[in-house]
CSV table of N, CA and C and ligand atoms in Angstrom, one decimal:
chain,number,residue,atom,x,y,z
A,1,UNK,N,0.9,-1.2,0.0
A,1,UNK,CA,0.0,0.0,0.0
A,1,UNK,C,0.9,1.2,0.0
A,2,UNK,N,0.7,2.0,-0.9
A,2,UNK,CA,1.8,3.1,-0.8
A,2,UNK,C,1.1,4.3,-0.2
A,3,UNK,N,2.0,4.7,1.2
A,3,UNK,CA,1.5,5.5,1.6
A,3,UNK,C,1.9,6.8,1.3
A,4,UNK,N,3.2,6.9,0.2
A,4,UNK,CA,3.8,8.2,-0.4
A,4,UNK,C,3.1,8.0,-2.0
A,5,UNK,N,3.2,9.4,-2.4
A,5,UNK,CA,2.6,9.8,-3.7
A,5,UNK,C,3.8,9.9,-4.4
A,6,UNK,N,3.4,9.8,-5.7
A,6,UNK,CA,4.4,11.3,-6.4
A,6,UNK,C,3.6,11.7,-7.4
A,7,UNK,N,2.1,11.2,-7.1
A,7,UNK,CA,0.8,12.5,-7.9
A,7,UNK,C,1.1,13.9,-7.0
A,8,UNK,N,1.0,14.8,-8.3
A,8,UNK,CA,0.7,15.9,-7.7
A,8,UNK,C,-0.3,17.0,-8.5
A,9,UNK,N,-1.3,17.1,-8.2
A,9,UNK,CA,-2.6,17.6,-8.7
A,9,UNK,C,-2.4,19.0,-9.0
A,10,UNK,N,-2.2,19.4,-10.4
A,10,UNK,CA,-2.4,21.3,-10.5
A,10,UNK,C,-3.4,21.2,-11.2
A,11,UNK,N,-4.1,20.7,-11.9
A,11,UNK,CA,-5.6,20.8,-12.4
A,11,UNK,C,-6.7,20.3,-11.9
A,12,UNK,N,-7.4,20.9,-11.9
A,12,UNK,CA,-9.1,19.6,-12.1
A,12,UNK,C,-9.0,18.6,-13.2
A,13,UNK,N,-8.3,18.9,-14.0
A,13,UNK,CA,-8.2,18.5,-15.6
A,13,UNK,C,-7.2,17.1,-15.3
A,14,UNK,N,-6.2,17.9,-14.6
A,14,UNK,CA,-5.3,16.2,-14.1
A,14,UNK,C,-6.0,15.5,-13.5
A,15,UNK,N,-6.6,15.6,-12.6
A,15,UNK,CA,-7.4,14.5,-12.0
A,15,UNK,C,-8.0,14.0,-13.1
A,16,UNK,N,-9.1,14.5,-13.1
A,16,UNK,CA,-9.9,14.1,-14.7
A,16,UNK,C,-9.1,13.0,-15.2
A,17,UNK,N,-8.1,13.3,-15.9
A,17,UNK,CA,-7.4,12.5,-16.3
A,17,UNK,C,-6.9,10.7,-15.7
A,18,UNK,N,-6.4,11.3,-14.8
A,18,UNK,CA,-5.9,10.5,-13.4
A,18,UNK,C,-7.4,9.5,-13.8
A,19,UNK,N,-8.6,9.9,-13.0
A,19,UNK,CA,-9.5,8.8,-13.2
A,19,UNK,C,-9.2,8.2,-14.4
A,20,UNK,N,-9.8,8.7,-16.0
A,20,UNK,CA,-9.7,7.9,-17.2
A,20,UNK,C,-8.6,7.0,-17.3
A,21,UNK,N,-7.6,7.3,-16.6
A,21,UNK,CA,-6.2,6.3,-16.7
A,21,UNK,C,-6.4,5.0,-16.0
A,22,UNK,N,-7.0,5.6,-14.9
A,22,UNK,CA,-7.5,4.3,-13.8
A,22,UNK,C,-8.4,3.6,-14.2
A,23,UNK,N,-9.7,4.2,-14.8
A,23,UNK,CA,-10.7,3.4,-15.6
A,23,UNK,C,-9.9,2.7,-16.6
A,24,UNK,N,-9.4,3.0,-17.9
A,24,UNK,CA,-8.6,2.4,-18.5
A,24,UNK,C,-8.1,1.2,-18.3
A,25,UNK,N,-7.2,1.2,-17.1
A,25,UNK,CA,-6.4,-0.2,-16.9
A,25,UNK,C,-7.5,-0.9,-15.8
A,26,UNK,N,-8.7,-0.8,-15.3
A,26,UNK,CA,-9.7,-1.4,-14.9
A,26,UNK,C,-10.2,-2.3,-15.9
A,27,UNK,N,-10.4,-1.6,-17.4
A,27,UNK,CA,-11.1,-2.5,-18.0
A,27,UNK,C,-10.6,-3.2,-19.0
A,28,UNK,N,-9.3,-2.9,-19.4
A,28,UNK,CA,-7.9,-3.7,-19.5
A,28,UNK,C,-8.2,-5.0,-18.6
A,29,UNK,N,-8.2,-4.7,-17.5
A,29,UNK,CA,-8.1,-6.4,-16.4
A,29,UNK,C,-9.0,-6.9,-16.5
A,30,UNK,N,-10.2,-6.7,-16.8
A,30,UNK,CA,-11.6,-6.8,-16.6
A,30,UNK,C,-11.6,-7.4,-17.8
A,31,UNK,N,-11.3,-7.4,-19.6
A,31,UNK,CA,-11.4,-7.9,-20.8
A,31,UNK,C,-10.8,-9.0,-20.1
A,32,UNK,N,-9.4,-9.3,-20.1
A,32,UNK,CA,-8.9,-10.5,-19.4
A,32,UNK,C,-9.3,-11.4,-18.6
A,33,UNK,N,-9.9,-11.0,-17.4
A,33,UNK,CA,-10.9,-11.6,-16.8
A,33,UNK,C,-12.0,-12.5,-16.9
A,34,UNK,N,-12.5,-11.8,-17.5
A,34,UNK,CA,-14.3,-12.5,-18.1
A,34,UNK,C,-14.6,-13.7,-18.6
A,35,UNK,N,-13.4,-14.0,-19.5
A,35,UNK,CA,-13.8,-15.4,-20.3
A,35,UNK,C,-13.4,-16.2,-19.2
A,36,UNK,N,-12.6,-16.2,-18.4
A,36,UNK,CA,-12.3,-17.0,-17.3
A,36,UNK,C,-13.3,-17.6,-16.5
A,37,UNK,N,-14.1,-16.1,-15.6
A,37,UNK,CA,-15.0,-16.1,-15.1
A,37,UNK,C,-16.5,-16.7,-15.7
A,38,UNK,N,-16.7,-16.6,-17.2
A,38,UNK,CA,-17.3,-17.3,-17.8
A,38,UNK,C,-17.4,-18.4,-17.9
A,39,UNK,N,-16.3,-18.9,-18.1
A,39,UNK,CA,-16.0,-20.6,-18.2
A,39,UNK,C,-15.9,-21.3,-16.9
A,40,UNK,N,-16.0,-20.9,-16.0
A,40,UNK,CA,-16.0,-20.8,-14.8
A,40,UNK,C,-17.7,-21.3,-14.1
A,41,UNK,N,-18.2,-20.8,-14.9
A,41,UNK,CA,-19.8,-20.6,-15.0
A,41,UNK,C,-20.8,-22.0,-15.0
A,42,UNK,N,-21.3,-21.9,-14.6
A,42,UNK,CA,-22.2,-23.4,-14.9
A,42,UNK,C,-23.4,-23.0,-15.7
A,43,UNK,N,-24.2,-22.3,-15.2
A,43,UNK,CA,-25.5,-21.7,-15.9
A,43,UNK,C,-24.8,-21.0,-17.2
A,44,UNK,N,-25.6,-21.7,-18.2
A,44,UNK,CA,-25.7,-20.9,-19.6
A,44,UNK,C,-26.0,-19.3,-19.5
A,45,UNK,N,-27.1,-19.1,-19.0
A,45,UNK,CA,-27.3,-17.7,-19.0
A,45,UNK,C,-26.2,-16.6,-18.4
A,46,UNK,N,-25.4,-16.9,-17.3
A,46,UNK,CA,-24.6,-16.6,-16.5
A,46,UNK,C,-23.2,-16.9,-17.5
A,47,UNK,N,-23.1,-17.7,-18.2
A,47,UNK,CA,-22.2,-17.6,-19.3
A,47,UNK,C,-22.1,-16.8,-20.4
A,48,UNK,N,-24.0,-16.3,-20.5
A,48,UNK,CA,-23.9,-15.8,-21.8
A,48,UNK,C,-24.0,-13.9,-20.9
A,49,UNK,N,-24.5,-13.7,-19.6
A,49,UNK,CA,-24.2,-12.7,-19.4
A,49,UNK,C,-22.7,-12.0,-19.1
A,50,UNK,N,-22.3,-12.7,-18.4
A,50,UNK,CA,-20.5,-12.9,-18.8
A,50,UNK,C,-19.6,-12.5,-20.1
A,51,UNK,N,-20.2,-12.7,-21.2
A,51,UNK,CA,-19.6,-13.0,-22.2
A,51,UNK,C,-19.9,-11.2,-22.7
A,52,UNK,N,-21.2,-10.9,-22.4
A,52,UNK,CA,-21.5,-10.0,-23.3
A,52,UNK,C,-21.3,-8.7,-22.6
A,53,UNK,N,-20.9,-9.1,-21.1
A,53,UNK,CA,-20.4,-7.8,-20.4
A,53,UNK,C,-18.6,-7.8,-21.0
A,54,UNK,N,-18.2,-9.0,-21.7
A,54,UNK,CA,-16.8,-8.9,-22.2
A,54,UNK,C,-16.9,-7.9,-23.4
A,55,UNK,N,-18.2,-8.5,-24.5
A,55,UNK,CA,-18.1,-7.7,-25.7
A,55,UNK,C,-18.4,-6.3,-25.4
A,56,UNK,N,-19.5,-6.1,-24.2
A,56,UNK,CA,-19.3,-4.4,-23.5
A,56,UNK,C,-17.8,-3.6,-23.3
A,57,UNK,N,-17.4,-4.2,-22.6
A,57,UNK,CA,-16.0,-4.4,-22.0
A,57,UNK,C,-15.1,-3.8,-23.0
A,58,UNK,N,-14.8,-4.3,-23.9
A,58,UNK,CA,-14.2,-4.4,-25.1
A,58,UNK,C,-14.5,-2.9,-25.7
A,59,UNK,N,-16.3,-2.7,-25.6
A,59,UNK,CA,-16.1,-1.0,-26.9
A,59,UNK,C,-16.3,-0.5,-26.2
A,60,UNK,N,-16.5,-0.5,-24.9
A,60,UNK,CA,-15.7,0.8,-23.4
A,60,UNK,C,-14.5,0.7,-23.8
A,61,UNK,N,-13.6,0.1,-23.9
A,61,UNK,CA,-12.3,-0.1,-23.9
A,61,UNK,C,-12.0,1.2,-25.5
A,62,UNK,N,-13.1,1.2,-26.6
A,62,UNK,CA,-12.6,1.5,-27.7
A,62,UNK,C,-13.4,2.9,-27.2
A,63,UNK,N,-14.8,2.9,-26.6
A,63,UNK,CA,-14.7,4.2,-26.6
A,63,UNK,C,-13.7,5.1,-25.1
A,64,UNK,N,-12.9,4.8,-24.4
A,64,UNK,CA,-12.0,5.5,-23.9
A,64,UNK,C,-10.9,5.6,-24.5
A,65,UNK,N,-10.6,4.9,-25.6
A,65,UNK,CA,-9.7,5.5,-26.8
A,65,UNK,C,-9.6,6.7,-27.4
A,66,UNK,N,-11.4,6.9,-27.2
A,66,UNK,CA,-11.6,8.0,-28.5
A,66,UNK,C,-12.1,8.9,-27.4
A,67,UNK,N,-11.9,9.1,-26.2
A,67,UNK,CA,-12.1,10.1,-24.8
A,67,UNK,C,-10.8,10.5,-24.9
A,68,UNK,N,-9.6,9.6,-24.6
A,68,UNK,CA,-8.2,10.2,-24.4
A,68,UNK,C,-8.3,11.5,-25.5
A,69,UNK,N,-8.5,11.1,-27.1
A,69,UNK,CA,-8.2,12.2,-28.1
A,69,UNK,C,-9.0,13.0,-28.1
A,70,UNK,N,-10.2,12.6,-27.5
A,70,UNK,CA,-11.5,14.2,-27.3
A,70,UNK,C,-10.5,15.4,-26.7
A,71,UNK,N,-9.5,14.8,-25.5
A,71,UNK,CA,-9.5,15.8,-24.8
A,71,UNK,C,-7.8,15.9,-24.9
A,72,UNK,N,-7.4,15.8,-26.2
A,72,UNK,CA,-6.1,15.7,-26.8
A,72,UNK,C,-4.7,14.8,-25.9
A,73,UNK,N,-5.2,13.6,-25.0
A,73,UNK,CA,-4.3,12.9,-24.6
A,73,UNK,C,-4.1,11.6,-25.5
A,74,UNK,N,-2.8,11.2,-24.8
A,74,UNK,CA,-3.0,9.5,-25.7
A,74,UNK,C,-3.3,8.5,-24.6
A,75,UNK,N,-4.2,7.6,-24.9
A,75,UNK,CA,-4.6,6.6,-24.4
A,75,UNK,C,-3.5,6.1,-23.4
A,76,UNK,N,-3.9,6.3,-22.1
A,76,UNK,CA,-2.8,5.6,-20.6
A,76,UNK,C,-3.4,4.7,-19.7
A,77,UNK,N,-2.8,3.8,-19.4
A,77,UNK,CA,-3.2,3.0,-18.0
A,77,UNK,C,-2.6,3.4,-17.1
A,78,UNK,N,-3.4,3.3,-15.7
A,78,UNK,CA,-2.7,3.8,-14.3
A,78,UNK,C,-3.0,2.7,-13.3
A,79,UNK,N,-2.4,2.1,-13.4
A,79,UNK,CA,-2.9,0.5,-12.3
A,79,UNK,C,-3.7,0.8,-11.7
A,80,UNK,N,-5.0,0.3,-11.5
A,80,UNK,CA,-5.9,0.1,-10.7
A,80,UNK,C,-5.9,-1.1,-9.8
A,81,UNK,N,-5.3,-0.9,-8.5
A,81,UNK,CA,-5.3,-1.8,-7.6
A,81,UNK,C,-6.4,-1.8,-6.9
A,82,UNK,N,-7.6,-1.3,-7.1
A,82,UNK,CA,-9.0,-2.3,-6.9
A,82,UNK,C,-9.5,-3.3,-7.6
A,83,UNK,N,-9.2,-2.4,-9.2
A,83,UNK,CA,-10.1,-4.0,-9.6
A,83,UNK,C,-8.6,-5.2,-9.9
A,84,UNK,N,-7.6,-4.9,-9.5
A,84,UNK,CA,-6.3,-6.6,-9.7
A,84,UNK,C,-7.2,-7.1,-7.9
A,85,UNK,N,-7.7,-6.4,-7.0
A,85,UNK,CA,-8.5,-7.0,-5.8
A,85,UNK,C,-9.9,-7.9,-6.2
A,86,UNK,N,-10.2,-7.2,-7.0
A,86,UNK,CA,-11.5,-7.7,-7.4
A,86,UNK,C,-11.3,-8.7,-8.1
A,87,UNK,N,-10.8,-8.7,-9.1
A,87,UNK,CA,-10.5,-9.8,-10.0
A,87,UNK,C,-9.8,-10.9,-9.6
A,88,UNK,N,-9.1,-10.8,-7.8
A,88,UNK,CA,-8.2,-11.8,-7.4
A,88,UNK,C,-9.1,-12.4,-7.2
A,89,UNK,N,-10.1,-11.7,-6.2
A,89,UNK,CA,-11.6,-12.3,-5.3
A,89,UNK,C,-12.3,-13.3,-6.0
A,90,UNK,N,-12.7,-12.5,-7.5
A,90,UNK,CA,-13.5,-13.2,-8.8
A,90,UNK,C,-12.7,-14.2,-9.1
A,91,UNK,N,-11.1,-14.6,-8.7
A,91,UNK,CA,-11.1,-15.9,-9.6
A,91,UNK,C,-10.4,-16.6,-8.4
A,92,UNK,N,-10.7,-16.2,-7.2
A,92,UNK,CA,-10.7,-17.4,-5.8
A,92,UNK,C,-12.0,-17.7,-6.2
A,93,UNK,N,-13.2,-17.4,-6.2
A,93,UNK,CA,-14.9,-17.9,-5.9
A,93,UNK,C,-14.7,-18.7,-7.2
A,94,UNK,N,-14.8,-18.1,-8.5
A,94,UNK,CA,-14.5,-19.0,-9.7
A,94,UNK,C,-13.9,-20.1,-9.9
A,95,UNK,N,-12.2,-20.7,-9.0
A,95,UNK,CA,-12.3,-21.8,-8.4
A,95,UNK,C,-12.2,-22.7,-7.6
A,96,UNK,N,-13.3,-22.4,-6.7
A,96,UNK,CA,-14.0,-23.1,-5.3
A,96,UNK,C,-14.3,-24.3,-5.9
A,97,UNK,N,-14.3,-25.1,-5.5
A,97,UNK,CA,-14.6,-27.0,-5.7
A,97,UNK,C,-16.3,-26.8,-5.0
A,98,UNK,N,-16.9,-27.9,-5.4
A,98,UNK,CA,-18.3,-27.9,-4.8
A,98,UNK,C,-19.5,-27.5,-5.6
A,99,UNK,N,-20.9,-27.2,-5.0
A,99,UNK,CA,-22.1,-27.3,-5.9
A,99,UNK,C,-22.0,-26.0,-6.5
A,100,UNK,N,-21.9,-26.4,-8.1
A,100,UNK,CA,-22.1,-25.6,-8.9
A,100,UNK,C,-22.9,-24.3,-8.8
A,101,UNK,N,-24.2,-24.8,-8.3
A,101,UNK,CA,-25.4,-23.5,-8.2
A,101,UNK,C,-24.3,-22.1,-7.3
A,102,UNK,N,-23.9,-23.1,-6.3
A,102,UNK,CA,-23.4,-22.4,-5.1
A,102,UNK,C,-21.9,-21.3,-5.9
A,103,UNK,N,-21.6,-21.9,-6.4
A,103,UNK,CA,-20.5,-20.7,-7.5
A,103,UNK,C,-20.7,-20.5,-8.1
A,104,UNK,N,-22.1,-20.1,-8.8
A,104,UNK,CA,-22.5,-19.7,-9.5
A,104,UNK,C,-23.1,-18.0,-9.1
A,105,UNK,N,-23.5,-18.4,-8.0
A,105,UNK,CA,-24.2,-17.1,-6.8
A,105,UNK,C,-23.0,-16.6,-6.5
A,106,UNK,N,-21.8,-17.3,-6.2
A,106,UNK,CA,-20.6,-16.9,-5.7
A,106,UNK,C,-19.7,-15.8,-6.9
A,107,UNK,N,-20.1,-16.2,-8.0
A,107,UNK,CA,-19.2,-15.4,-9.3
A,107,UNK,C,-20.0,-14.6,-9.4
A,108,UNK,N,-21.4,-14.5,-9.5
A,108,UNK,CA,-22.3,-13.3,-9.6
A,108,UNK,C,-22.2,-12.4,-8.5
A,109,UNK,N,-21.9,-12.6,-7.5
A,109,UNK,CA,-21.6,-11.4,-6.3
A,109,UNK,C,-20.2,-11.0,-6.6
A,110,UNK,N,-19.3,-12.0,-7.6
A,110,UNK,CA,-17.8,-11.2,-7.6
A,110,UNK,C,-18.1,-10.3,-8.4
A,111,UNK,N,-19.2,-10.8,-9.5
A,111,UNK,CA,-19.0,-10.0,-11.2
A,111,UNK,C,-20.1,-8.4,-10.5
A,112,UNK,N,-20.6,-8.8,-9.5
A,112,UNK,CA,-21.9,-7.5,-9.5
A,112,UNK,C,-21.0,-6.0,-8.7
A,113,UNK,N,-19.5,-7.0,-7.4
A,113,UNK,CA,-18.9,-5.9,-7.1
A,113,UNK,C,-18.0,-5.3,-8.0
A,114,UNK,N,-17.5,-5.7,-8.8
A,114,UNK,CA,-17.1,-4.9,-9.8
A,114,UNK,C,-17.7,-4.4,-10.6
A,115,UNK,N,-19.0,-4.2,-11.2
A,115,UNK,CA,-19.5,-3.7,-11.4
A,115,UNK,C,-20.3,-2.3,-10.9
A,116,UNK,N,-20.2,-2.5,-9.2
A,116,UNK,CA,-20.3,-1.1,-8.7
A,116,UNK,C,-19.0,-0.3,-8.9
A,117,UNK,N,-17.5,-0.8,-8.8
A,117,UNK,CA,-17.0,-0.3,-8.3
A,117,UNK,C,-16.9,0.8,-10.0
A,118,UNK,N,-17.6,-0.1,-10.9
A,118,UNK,CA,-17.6,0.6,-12.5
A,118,UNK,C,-17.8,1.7,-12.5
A,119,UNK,N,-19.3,1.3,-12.2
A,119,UNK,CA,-20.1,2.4,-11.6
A,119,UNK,C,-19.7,3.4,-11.0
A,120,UNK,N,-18.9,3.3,-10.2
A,120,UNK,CA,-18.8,4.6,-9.4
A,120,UNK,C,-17.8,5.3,-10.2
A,121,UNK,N,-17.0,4.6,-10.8
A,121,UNK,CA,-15.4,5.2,-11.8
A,121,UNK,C,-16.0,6.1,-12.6
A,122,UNK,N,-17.4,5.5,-13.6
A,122,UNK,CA,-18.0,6.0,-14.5
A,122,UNK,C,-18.9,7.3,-14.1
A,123,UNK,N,-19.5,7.2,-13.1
A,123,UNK,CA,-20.3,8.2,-12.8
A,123,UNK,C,-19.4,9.7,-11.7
A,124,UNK,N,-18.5,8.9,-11.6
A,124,UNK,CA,-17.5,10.0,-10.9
A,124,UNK,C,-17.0,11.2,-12.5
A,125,UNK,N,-16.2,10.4,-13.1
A,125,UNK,CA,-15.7,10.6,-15.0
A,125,UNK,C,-16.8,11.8,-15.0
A,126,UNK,N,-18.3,11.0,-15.5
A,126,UNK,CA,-18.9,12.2,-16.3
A,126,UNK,C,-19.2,13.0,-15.4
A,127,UNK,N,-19.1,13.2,-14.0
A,127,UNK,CA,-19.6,14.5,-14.0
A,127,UNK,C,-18.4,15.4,-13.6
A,128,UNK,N,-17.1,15.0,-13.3
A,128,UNK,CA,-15.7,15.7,-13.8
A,128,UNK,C,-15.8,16.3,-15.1
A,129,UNK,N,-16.3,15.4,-16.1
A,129,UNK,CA,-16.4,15.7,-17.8
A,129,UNK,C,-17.3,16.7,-17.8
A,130,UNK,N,-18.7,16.7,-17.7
A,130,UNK,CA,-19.2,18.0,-17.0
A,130,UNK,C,-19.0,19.0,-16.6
A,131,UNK,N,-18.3,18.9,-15.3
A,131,UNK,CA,-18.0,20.4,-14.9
A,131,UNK,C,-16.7,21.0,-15.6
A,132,UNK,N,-16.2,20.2,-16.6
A,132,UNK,CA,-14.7,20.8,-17.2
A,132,UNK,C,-15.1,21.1,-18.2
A,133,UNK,N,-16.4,20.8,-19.1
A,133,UNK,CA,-17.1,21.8,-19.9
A,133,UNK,C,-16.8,20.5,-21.4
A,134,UNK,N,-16.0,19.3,-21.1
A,134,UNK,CA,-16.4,17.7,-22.2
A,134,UNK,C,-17.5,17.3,-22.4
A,135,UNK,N,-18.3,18.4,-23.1
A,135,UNK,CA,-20.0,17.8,-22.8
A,135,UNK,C,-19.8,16.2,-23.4
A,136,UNK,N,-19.2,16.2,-24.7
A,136,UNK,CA,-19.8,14.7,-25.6
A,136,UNK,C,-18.7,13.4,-24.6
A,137,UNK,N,-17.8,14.0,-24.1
A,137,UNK,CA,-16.7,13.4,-23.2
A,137,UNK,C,-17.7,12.0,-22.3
A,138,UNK,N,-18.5,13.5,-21.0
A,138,UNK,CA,-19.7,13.2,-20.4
A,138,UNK,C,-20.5,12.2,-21.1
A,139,UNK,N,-21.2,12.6,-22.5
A,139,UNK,CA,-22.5,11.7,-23.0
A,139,UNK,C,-22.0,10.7,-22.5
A,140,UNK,N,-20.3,10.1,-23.5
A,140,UNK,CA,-20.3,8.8,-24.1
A,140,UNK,C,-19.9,8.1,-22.3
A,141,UNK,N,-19.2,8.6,-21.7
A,141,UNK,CA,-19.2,8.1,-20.0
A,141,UNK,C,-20.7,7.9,-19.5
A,142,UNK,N,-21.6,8.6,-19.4
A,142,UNK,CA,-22.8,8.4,-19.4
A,142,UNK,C,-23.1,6.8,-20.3
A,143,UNK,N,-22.9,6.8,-21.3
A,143,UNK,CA,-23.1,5.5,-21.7
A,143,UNK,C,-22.7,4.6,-21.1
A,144,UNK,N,-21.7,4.8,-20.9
A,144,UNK,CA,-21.1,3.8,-20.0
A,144,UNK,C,-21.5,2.9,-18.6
A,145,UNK,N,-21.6,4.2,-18.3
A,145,UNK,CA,-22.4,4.1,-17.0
A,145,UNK,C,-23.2,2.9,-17.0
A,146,UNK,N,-24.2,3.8,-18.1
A,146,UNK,CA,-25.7,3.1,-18.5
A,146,UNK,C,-25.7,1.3,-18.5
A,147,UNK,N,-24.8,1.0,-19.6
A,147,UNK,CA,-24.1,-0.6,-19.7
A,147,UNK,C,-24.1,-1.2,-18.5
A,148,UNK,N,-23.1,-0.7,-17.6
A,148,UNK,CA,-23.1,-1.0,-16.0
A,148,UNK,C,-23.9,-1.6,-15.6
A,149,UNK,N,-24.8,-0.5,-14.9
A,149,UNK,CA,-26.1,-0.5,-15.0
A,149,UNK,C,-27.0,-1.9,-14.8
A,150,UNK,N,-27.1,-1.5,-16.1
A,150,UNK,CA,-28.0,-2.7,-17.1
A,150,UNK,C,-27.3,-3.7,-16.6
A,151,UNK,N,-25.8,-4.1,-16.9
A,151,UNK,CA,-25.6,-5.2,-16.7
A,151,UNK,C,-25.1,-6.1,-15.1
A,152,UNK,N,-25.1,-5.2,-14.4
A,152,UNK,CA,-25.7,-5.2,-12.8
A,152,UNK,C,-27.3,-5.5,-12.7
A,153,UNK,N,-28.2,-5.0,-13.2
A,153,UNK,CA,-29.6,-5.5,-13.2
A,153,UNK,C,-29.7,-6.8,-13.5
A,154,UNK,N,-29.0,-7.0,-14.7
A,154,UNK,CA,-29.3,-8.3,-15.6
A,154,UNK,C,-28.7,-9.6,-14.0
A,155,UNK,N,-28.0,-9.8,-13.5
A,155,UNK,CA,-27.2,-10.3,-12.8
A,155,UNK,C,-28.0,-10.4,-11.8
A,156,UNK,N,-28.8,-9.3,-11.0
A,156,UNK,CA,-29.6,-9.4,-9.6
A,156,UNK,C,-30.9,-10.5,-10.5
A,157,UNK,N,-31.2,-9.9,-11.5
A,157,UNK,CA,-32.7,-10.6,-11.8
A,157,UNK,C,-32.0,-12.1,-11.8
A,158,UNK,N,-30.9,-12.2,-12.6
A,158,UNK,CA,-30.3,-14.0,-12.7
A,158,UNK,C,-30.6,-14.2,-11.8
A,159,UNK,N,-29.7,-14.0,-10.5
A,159,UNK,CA,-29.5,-14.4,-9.1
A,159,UNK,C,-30.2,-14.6,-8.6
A,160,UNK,N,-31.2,-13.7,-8.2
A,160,UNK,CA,-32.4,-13.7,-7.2
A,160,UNK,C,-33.6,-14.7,-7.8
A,161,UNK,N,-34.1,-14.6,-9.2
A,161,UNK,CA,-35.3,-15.6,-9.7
A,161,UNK,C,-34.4,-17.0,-10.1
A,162,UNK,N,-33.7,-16.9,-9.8
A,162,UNK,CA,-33.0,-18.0,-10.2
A,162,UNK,C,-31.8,-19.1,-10.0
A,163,UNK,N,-30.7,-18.4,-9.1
A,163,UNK,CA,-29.2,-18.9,-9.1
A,163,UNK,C,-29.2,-19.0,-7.6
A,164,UNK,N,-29.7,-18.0,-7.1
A,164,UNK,CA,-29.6,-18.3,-6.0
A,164,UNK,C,-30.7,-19.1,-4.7
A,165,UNK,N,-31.9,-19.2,-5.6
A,165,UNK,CA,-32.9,-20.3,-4.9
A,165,UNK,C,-32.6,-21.7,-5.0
A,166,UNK,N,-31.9,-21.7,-6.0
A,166,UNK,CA,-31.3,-22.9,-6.6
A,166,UNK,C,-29.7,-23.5,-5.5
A,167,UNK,N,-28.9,-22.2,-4.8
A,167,UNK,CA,-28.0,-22.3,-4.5
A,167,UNK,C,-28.1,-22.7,-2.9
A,168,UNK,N,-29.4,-22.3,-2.5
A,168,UNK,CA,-29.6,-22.1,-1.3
A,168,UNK,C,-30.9,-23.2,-1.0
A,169,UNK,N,-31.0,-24.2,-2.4
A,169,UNK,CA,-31.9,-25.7,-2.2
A,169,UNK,C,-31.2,-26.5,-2.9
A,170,UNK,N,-29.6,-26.8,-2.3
A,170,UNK,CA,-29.3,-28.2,-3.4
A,170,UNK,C,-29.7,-29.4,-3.6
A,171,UNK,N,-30.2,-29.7,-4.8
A,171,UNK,CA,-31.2,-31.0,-4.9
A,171,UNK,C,-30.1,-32.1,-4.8
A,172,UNK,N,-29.0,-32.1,-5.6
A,172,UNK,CA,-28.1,-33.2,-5.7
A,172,UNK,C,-27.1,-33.1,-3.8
A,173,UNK,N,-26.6,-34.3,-3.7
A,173,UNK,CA,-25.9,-34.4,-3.0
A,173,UNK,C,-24.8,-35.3,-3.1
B,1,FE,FE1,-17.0,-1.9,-17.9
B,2,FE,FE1,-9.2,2.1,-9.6
């Protein structure tokens, strides 16, 4: 844990920055990740929501490409040592030995905390983007967001009507 810096903030604009770098290499580890955590998966649907938070994944990845040049930088990563935490977490639960249902609820609660933590990266961005006057910066982070989102919802509805009643009545023994 490094308790010395050698950030040193003279803008709003550096910060600004600072986040998209951090988001950046977030979803860098996060592309990596997924097919893992997918294959990992027992339920089809949890495979196939997996999969398509990768193809998400992926044109986040292409549109903070085209965010760095909105705002005339070149595309950087800044290690994000939350989500290399998250993703440790997501691939201890992913391989637990035992009833499938039960890792199944187990990878959905890895995949759903990273997905707040998206969330918060994303909705912090646009409204930095916002107040620094990147309106279309904002939209396309707003999109982002939105994906999130969505693909956080998609995951509670799995879970709850489904992965986890299942997880929490194992029929086989
Ligand atoms: Fe993402
Ligand atoms: Fe981070």
């Amino acid at each position: 844990m490094a308790l010395f810096t050698n950030t040193t903030f003279d803008s709003f604009e550096h910060l600004f920055l600072d986040q998209l770098q951090d988001i950046y290499d977030a979803e860098q580890r996060l592309a990596k990740a997924l097919p893992r955590m997918a294959e990992a998966a027992d339920d089809p649907r949890l495979k196939t929501a997996l999969r398509d938070h990768l193809t998400e994944t992926e044109r986040q990845l292409k549109s903070l490409d085209e965010l760095f040049e909105c705002v005339d930088q070149k595309p950087k990563a800044k290690t994000c040592e939350a989500m290399k935490g998250l993703i440790s977490e997501a691939e201890q639960l992913a391989d637990a030995k035992g009833d499938e249902n039960i890792r199944d609820a187990a990878i959905i609660a890895a995949a759903q905390r990273i997905d707040h933590y998206e969330m918060a990266a994303y909705g912090t961005a646009r409204n930095f983007a916002r107040r620094l006057g990147h309106d279309d910066v904002a939209k396309s982070l707003q999109r982002c967001l939105d994906e999130e989102k969505a693909a956080d919802f998609r995951l509670t509805e799995l879970a709850e009507q489904s992965i986890n009643p299942k997880a929490a009545h194992p029929v086989s023994t």
